[in-house]
mmCIF file of C-alpha atoms in Angstrom:
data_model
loop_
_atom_site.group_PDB
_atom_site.id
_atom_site.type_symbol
_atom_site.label_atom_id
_atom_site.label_comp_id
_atom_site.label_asym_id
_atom_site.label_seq_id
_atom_site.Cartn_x
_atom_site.Cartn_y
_atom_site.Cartn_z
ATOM 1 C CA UNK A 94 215.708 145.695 167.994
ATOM 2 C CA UNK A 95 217.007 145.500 171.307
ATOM 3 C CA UNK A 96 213.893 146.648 173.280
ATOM 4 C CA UNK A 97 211.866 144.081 171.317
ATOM 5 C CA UNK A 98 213.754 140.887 172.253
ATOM 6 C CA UNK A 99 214.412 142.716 176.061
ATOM 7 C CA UNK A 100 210.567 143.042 175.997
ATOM 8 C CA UNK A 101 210.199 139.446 174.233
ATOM 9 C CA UNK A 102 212.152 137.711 177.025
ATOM 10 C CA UNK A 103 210.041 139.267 180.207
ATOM 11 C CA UNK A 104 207.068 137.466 178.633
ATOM 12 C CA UNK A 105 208.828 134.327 179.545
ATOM 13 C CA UNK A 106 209.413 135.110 182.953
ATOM 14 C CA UNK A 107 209.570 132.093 186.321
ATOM 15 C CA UNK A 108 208.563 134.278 189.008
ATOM 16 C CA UNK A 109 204.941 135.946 190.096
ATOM 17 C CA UNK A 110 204.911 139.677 190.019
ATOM 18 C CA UNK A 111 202.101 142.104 191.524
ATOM 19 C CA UNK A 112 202.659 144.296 187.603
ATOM 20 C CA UNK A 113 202.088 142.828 184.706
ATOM 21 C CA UNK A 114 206.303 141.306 183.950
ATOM 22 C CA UNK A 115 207.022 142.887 187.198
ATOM 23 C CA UNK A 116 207.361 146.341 185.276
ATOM 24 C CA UNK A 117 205.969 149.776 187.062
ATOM 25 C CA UNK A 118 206.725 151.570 183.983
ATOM 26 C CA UNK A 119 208.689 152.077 181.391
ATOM 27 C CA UNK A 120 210.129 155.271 179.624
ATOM 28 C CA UNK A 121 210.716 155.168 175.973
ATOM 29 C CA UNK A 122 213.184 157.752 175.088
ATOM 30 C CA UNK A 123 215.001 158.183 171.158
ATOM 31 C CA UNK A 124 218.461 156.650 172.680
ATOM 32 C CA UNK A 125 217.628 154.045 175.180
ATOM 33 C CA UNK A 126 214.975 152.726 177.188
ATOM 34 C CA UNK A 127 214.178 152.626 180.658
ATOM 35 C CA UNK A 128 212.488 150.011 182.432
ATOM 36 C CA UNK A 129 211.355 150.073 186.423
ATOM 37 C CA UNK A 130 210.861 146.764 187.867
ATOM 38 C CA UNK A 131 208.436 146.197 190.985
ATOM 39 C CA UNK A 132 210.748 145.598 194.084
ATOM 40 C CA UNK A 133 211.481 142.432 195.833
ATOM 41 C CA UNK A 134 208.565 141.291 197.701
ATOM 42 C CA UNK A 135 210.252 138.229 200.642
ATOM 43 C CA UNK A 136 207.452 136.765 201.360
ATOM 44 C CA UNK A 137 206.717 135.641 197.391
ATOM 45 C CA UNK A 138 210.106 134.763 196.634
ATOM 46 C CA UNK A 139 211.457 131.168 197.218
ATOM 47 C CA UNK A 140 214.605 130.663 198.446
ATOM 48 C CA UNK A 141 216.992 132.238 196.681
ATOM 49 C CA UNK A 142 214.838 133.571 193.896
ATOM 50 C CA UNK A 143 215.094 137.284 193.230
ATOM 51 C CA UNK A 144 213.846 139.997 190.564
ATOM 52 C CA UNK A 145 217.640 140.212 189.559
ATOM 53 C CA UNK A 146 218.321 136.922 189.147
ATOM 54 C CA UNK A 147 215.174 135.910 187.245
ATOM 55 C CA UNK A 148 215.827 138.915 184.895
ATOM 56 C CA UNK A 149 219.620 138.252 185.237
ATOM 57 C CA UNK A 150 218.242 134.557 183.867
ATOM 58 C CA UNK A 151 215.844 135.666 181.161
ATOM 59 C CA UNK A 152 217.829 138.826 179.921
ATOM 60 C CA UNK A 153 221.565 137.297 179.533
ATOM 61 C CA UNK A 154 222.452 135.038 177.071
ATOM 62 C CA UNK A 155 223.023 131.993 178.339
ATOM 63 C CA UNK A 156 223.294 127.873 177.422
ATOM 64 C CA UNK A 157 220.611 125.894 180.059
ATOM 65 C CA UNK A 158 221.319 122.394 181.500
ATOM 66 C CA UNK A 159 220.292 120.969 178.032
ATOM 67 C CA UNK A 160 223.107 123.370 175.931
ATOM 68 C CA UNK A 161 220.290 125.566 174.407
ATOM 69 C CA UNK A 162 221.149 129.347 174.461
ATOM 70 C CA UNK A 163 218.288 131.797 175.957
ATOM 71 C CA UNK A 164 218.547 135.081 176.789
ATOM 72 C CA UNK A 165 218.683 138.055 174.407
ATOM 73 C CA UNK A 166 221.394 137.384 171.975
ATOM 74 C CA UNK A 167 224.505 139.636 172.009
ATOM 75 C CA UNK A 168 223.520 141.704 175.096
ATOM 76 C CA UNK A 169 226.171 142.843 177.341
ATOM 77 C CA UNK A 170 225.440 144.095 180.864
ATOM 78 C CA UNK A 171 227.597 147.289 182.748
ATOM 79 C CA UNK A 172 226.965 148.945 185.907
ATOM 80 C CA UNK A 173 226.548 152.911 184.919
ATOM 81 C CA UNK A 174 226.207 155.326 187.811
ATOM 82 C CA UNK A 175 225.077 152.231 189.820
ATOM 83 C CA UNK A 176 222.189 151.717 187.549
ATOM 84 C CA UNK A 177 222.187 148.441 185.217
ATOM 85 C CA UNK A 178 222.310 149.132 181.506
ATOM 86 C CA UNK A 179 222.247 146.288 178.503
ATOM 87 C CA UNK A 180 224.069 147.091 175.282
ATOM 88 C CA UNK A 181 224.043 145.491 172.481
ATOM 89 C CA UNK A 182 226.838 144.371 170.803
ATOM 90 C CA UNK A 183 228.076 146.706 167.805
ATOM 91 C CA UNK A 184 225.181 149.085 168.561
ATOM 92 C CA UNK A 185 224.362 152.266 170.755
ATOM 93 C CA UNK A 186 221.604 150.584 171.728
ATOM 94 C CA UNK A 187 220.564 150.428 175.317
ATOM 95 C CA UNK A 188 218.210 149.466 178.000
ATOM 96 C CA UNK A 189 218.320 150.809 181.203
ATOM 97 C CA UNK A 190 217.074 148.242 184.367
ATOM 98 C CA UNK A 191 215.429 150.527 187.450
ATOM 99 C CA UNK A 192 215.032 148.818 190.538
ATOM 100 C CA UNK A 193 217.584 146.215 190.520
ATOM 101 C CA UNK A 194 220.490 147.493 192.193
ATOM 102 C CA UNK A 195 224.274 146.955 191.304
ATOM 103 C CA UNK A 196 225.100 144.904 194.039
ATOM 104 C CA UNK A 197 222.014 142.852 193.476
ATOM 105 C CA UNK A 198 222.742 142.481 189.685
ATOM 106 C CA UNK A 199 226.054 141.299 190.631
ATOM 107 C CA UNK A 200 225.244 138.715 193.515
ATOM 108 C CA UNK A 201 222.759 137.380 190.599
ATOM 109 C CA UNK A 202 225.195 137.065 187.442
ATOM 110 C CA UNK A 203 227.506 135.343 190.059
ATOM 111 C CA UNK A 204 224.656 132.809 190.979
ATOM 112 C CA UNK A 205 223.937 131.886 187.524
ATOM 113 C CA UNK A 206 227.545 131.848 186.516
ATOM 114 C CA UNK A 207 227.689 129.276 189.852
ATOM 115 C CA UNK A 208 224.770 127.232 187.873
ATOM 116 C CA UNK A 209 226.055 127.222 184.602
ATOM 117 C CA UNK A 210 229.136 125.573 186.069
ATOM 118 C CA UNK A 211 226.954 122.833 187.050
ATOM 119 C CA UNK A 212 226.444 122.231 183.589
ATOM 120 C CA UNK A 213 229.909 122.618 182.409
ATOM 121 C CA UNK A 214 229.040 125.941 180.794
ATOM 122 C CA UNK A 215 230.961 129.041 181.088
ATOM 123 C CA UNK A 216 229.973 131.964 180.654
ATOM 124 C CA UNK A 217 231.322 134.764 177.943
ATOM 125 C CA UNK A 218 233.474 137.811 179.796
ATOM 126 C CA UNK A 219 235.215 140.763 178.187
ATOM 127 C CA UNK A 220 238.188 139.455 176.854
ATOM 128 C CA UNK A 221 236.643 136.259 175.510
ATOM 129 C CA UNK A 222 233.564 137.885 172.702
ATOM 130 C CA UNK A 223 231.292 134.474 172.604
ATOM 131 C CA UNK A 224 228.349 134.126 174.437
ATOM 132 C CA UNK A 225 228.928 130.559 176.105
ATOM 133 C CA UNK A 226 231.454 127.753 175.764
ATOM 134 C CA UNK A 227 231.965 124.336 177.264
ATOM 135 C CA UNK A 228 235.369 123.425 178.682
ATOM 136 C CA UNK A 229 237.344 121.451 176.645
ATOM 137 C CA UNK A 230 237.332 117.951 176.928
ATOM 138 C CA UNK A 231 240.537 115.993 178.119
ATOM 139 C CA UNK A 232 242.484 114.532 175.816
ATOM 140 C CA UNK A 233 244.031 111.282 175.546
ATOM 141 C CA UNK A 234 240.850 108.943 175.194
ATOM 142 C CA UNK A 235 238.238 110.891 177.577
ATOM 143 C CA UNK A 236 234.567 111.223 176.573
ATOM 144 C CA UNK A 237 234.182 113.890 173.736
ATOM 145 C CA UNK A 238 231.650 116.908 174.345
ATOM 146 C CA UNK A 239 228.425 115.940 173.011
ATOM 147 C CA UNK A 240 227.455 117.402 169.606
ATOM 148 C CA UNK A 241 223.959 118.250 168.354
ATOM 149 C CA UNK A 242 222.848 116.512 165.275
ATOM 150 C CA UNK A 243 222.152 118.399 161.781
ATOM 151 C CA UNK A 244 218.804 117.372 159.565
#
């Protein structure tokens, strides 16, 4: 389950890669599954794009400007042996990410946690289990967070 929505979200990718998702392979083993991104190539990447921070984008679950939640639902990233591994919630389940480093991984959950404050969005940690809030709105007569409508 959690390699097909991993592999389901890399379709969707913002960012040209020389392989096919930016993958140079992938190894399929009974407990996990390892993926090996293509590195960082500069002179393709604008600004501050990176491969960790589109896959940081794509892989995390996430509300965008518009309060719709993308990313693989429930995943939960960790730094093992200074490789990144997803886990999903309430399973042994895991992917493991080659070729983005740890510091990398971290500079890019930072910059999208920087973004999603734009938005007023927060993002999920350890002690708090769902996967994005809004801040409460002031009391005492302020403008109430917006609510989708049902039907």
């Amino acid at each position: 389950m959690l390699e097909a929505r991993v592999m389901a979200a890399l379709a969707w990718r913002q960012i040209n890669t020389v392989h096919p998702w930016g993958i140079t392979y992938v190894d399929p083993r009974p407990d996990r599954l390892t993926i090996c991104f293509e590195p960082d190539v500069v002179e393709r990447r604008e600004g501050e794009d990176s491969q960790a921070l589109d896959l940081a984008k794509v892989l995390l679950p996430h509300a965008d400007e518009y309060g719709q939640i993308t990313g693989v639902p429930g995943v939960r990233p960790h730094i093992e042996n200074g490789k990144v591994v997803l886990r999903l919630l309430g399973t042994t389940a895991s992917v493991i990410l080659l070729g983005v480093g740890a510091d990398q991984w971290r500079r890019a959950v930072e910059a999208q946690d920087q973004e999603m404050s734009t938005w007023g969005m927060t993002r999920a940690t350890r002690a708090d289990p769902t996967a994005c809030t809004r801040p409460s709105p002031p009391t005492g007569g302020a403008a109430l967070a917006p609510r989708r409508r049902t039907g």
